[in-house]
PDB file of C-alpha atoms in Angstrom:
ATOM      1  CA  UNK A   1       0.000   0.000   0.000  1.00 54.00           C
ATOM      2  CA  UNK A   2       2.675   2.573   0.724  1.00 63.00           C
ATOM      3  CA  UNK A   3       3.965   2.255  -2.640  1.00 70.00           C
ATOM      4  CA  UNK A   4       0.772   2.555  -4.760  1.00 75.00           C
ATOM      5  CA  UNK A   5       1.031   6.013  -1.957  1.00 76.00           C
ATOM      6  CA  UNK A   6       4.621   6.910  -2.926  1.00 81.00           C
ATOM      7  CA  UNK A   7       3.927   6.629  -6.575  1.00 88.00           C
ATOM      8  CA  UNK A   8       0.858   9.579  -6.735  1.00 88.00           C
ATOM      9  CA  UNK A   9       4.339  11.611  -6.052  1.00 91.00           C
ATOM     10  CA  UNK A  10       6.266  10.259  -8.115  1.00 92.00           C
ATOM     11  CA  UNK A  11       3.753  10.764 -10.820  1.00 93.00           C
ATOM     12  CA  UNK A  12       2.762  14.079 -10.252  1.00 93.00           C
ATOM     13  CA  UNK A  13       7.120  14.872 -10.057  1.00 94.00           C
ATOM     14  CA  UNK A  14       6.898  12.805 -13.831  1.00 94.00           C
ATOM     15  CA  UNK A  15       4.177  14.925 -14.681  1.00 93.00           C
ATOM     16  CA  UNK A  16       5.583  18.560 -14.010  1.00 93.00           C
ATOM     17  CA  UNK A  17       5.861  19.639 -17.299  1.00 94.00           C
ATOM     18  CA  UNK A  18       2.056  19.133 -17.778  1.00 95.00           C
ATOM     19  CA  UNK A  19       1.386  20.784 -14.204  1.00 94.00           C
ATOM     20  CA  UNK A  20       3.501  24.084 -15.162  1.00 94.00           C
ATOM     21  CA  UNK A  21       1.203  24.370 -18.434  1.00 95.00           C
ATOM     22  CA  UNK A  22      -2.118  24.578 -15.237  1.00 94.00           C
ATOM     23  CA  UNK A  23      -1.335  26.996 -12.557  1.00 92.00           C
ATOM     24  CA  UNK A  24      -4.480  26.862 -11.237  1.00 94.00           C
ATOM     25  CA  UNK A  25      -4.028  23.391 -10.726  1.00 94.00           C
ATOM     26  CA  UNK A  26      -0.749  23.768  -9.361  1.00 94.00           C
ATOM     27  CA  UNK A  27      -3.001  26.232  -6.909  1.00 94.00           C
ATOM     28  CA  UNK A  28      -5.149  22.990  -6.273  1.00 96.00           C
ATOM     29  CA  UNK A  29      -2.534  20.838  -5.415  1.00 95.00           C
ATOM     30  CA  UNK A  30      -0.470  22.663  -2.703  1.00 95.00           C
ATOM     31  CA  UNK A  31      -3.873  23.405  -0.856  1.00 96.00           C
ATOM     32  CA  UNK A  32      -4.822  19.447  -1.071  1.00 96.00           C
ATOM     33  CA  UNK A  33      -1.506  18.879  -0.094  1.00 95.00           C
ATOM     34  CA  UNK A  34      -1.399  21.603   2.891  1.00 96.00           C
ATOM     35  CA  UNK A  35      -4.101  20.213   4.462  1.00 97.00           C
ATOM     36  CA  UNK A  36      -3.508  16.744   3.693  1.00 95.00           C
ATOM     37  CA  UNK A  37      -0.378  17.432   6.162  1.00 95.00           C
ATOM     38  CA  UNK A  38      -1.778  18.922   8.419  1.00 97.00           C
ATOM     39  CA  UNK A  39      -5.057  16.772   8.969  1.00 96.00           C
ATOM     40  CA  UNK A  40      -2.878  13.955   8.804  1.00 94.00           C
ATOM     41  CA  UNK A  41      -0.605  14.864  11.745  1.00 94.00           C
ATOM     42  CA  UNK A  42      -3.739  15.871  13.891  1.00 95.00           C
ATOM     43  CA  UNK A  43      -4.721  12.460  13.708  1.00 94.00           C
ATOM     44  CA  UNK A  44      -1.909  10.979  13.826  1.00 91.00           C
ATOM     45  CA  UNK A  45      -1.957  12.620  17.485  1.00 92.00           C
ATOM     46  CA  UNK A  46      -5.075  10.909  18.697  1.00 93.00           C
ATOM     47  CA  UNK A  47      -4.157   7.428  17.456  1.00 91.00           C
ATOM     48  CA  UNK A  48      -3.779   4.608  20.248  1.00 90.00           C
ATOM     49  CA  UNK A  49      -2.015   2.147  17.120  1.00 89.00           C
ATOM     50  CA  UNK A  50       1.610   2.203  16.902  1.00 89.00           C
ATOM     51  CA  UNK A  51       1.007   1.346  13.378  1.00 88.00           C
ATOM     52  CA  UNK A  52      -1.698   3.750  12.888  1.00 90.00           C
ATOM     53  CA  UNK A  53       0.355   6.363  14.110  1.00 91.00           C
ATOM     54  CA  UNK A  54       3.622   5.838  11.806  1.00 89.00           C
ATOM     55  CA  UNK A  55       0.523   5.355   8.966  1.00 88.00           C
ATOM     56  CA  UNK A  56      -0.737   8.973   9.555  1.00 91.00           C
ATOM     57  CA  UNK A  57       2.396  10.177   9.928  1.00 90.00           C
ATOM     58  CA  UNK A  58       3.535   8.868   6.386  1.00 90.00           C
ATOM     59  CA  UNK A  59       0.365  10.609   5.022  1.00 91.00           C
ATOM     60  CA  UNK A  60       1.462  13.793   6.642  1.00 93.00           C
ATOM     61  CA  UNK A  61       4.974  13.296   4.983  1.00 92.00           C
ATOM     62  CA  UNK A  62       3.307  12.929   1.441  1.00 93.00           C
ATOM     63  CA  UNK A  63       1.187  15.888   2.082  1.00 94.00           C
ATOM     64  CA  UNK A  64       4.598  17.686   2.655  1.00 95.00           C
ATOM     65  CA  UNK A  65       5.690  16.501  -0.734  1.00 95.00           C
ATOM     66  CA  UNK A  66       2.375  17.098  -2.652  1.00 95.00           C
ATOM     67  CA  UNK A  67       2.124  20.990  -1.742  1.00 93.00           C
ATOM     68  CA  UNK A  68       5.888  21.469  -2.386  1.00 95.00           C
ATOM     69  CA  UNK A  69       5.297  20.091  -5.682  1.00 95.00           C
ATOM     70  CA  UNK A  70       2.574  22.723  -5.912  1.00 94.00           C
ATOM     71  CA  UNK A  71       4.689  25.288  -5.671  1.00 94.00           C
ATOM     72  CA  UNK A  72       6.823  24.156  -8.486  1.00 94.00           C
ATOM     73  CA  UNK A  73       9.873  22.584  -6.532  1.00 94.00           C
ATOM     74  CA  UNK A  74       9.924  19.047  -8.051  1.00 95.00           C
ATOM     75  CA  UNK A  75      13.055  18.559  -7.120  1.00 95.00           C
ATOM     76  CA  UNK A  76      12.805  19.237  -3.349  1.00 95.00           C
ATOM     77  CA  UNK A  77       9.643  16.700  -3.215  1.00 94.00           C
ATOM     78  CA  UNK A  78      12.024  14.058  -4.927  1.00 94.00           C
ATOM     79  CA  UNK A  79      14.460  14.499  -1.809  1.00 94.00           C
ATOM     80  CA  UNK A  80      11.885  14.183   0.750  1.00 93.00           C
ATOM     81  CA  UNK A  81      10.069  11.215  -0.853  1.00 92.00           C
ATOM     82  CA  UNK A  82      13.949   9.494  -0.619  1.00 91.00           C
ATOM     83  CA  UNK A  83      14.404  10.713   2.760  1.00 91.00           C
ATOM     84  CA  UNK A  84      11.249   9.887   3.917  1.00 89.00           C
ATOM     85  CA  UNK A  85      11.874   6.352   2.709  1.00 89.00           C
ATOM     86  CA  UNK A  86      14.456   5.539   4.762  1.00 90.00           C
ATOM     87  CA  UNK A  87      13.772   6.689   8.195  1.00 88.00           C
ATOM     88  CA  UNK A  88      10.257   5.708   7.701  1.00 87.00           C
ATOM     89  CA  UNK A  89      11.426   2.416   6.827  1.00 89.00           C
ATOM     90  CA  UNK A  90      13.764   2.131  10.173  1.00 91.00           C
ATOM     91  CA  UNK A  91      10.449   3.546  11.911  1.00 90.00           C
ATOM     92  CA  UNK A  92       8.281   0.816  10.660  1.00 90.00           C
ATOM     93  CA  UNK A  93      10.513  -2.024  11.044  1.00 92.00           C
ATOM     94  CA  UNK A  94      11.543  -1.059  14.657  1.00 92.00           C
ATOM     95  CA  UNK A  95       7.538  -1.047  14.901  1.00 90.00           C
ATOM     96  CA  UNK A  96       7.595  -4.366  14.260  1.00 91.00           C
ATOM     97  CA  UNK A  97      10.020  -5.739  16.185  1.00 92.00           C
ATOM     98  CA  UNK A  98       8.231  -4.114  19.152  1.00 91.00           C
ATOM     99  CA  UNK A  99       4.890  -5.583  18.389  1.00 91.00           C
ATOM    100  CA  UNK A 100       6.500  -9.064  17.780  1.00 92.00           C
ATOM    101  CA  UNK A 101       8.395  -8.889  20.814  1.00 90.00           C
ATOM    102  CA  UNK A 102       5.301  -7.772  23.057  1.00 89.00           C
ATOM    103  CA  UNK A 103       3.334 -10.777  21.664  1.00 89.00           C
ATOM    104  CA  UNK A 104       1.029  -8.617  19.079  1.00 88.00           C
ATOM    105  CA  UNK A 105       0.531  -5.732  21.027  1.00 87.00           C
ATOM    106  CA  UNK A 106      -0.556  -2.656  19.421  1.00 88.00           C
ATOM    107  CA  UNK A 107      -1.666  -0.763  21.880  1.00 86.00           C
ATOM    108  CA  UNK A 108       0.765   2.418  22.737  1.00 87.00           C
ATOM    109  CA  UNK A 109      -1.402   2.892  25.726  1.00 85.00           C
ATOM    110  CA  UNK A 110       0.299  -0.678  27.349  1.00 86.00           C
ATOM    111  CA  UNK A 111       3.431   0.157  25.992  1.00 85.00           C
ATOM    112  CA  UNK A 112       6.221   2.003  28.195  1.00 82.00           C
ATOM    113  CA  UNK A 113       9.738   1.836  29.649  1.00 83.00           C
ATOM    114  CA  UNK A 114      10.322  -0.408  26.755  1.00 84.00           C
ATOM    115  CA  UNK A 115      14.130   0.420  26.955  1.00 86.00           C
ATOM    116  CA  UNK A 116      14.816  -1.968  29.214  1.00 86.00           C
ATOM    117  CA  UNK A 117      13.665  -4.672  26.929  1.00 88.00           C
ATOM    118  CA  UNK A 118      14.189  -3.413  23.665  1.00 91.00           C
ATOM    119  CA  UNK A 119      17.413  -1.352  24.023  1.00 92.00           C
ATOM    120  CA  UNK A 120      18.416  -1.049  20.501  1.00 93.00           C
ATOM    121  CA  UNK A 121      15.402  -1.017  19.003  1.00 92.00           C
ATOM    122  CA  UNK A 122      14.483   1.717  21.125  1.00 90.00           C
ATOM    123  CA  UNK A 123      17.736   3.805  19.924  1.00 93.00           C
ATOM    124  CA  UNK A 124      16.343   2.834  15.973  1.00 93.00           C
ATOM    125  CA  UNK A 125      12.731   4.606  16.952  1.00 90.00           C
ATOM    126  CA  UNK A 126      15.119   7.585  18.618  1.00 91.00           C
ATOM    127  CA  UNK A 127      16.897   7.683  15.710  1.00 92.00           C
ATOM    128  CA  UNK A 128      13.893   7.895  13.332  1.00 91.00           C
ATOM    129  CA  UNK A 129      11.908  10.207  15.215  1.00 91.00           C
ATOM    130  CA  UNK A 130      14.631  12.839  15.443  1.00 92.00           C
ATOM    131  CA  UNK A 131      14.590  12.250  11.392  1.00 90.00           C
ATOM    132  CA  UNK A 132      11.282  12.186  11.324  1.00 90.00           C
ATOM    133  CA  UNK A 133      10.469  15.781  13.542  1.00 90.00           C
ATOM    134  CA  UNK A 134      13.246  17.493  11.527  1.00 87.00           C
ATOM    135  CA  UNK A 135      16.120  17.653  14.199  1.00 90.00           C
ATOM    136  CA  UNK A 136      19.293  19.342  12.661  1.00 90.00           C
ATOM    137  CA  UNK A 137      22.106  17.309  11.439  1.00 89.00           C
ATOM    138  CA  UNK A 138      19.086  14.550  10.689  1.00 88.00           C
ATOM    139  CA  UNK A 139      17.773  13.793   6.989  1.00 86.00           C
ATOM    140  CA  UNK A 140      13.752  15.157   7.945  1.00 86.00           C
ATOM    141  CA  UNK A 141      15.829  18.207   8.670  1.00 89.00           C
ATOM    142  CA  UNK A 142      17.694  18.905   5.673  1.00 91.00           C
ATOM    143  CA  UNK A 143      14.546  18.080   3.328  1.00 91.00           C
ATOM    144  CA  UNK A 144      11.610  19.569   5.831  1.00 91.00           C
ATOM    145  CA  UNK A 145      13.360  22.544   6.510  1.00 92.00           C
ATOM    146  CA  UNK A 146      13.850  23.693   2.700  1.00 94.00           C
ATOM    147  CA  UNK A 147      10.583  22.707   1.741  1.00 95.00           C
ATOM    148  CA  UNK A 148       9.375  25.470   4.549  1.00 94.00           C
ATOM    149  CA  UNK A 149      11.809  27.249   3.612  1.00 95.00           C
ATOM    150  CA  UNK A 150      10.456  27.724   0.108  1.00 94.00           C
ATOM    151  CA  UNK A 151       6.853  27.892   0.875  1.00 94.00           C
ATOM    152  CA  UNK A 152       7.518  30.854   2.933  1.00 95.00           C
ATOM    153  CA  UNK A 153       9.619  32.236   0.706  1.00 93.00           C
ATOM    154  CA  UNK A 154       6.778  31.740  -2.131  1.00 87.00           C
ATOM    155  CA  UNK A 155       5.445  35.244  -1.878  1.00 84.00           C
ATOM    156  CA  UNK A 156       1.477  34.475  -2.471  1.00 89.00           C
ATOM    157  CA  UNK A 157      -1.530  33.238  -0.957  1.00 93.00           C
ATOM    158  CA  UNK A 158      -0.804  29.332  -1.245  1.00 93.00           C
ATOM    159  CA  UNK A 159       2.688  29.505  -0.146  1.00 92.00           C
ATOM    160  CA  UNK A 160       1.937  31.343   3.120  1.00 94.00           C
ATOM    161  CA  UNK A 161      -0.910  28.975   3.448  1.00 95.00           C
ATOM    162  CA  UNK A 162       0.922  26.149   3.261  1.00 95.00           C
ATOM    163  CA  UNK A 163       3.637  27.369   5.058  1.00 95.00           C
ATOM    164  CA  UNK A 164       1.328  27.534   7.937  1.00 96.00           C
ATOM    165  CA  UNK A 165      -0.258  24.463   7.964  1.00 96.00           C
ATOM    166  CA  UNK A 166       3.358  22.954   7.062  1.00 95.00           C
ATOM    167  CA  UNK A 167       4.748  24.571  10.611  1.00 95.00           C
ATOM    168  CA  UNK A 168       1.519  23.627  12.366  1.00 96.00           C
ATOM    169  CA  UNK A 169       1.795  19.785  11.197  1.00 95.00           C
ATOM    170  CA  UNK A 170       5.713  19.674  11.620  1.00 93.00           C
ATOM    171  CA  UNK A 171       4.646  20.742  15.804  1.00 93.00           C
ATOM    172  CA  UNK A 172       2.441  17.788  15.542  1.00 93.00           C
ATOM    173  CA  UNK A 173       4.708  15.371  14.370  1.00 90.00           C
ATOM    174  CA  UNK A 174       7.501  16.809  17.043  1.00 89.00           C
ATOM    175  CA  UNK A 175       4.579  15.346  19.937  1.00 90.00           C
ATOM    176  CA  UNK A 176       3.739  12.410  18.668  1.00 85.00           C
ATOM    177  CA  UNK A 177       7.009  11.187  17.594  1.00 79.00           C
TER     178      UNK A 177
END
């Protein structure tokens, strides 16, 4: 599934020469993808699945990469997506080590002081969390920050708005990471 997910990216980055020729659609797709990253992260924040959560979280990623493409910055959404691969891929499979190691157990609300058991999987989820929120020196940083970077510096309407919403989900992802 997170392929078929990956690849609505990569074809609307294959696709940039016909999405220059439609700025109103290029309007369209940074607000669908402004508020598909922020939406996401807000409910990634109420989610009790440790699953679920790295699931919303991924959909908050792509929305990062869908209004960045928006603004015409192919290139940038390309590094993200590739970024975004590999520290979600470290998040999911340390995921999974924790759920086979607590017996199928989902639940983050029976889940804690896990470092005892699980010491170095518990350094992998450090490690992809500070990735994921964006922490300097990390990969989420260098791709996250210039994709804010440019929306802000994208002196209309859509880039402030998804600016905002891009700040506003990045503070969500920081707490539920």
């Amino acid at each position: 599934a997170a392929t078929l997910v990956t690849a609505g990216v990569f074809l609307l980055i294959r696709c940039s020469y016909l999405f220059e020729l439609a700025p109103t659609t290029l309007c369209v797709v940074t607000i669908v993808g402004a508020l598909t990253a922020f939406f996401a992260s807000t409910v990634g924040l109420v989610q009790n699945d440790l699953k679920r959560v790295i699931a919303y979280s991924t959909c908050s990623q792509l929305g990062y990469m869908v209004f960045i493409c928006g603004l015409s910055n192919y290139s940038i959404g390309l590094f993200h997506l590739a970024n975004h691969a590999f520290f979600k891929a470290l998040l999911f499979l340390s995921a999974g080590s924790i759920i086979h190691g607590l017996a199928d157990e989902q639940d983050l609300r029976k889940m804690g002081g896990l470092i005892g058991s699980f010491p170095i999987t518990s350094v992998k989820i450090l490690i992809g969390s500070v990735a994921l929120t964006g922490i300097p020196f990390f990969t989420g940083f260098y791709s996250k920050d210039v994709i804010l970077e440019i929306a802000f510096s994208t002196y209309n309407k859509f880039g402030l708005f998804a600016y905002t919403l891009g700040c506003l989900a990045a503070g969500c992802t920081s707490f539920y990471s």
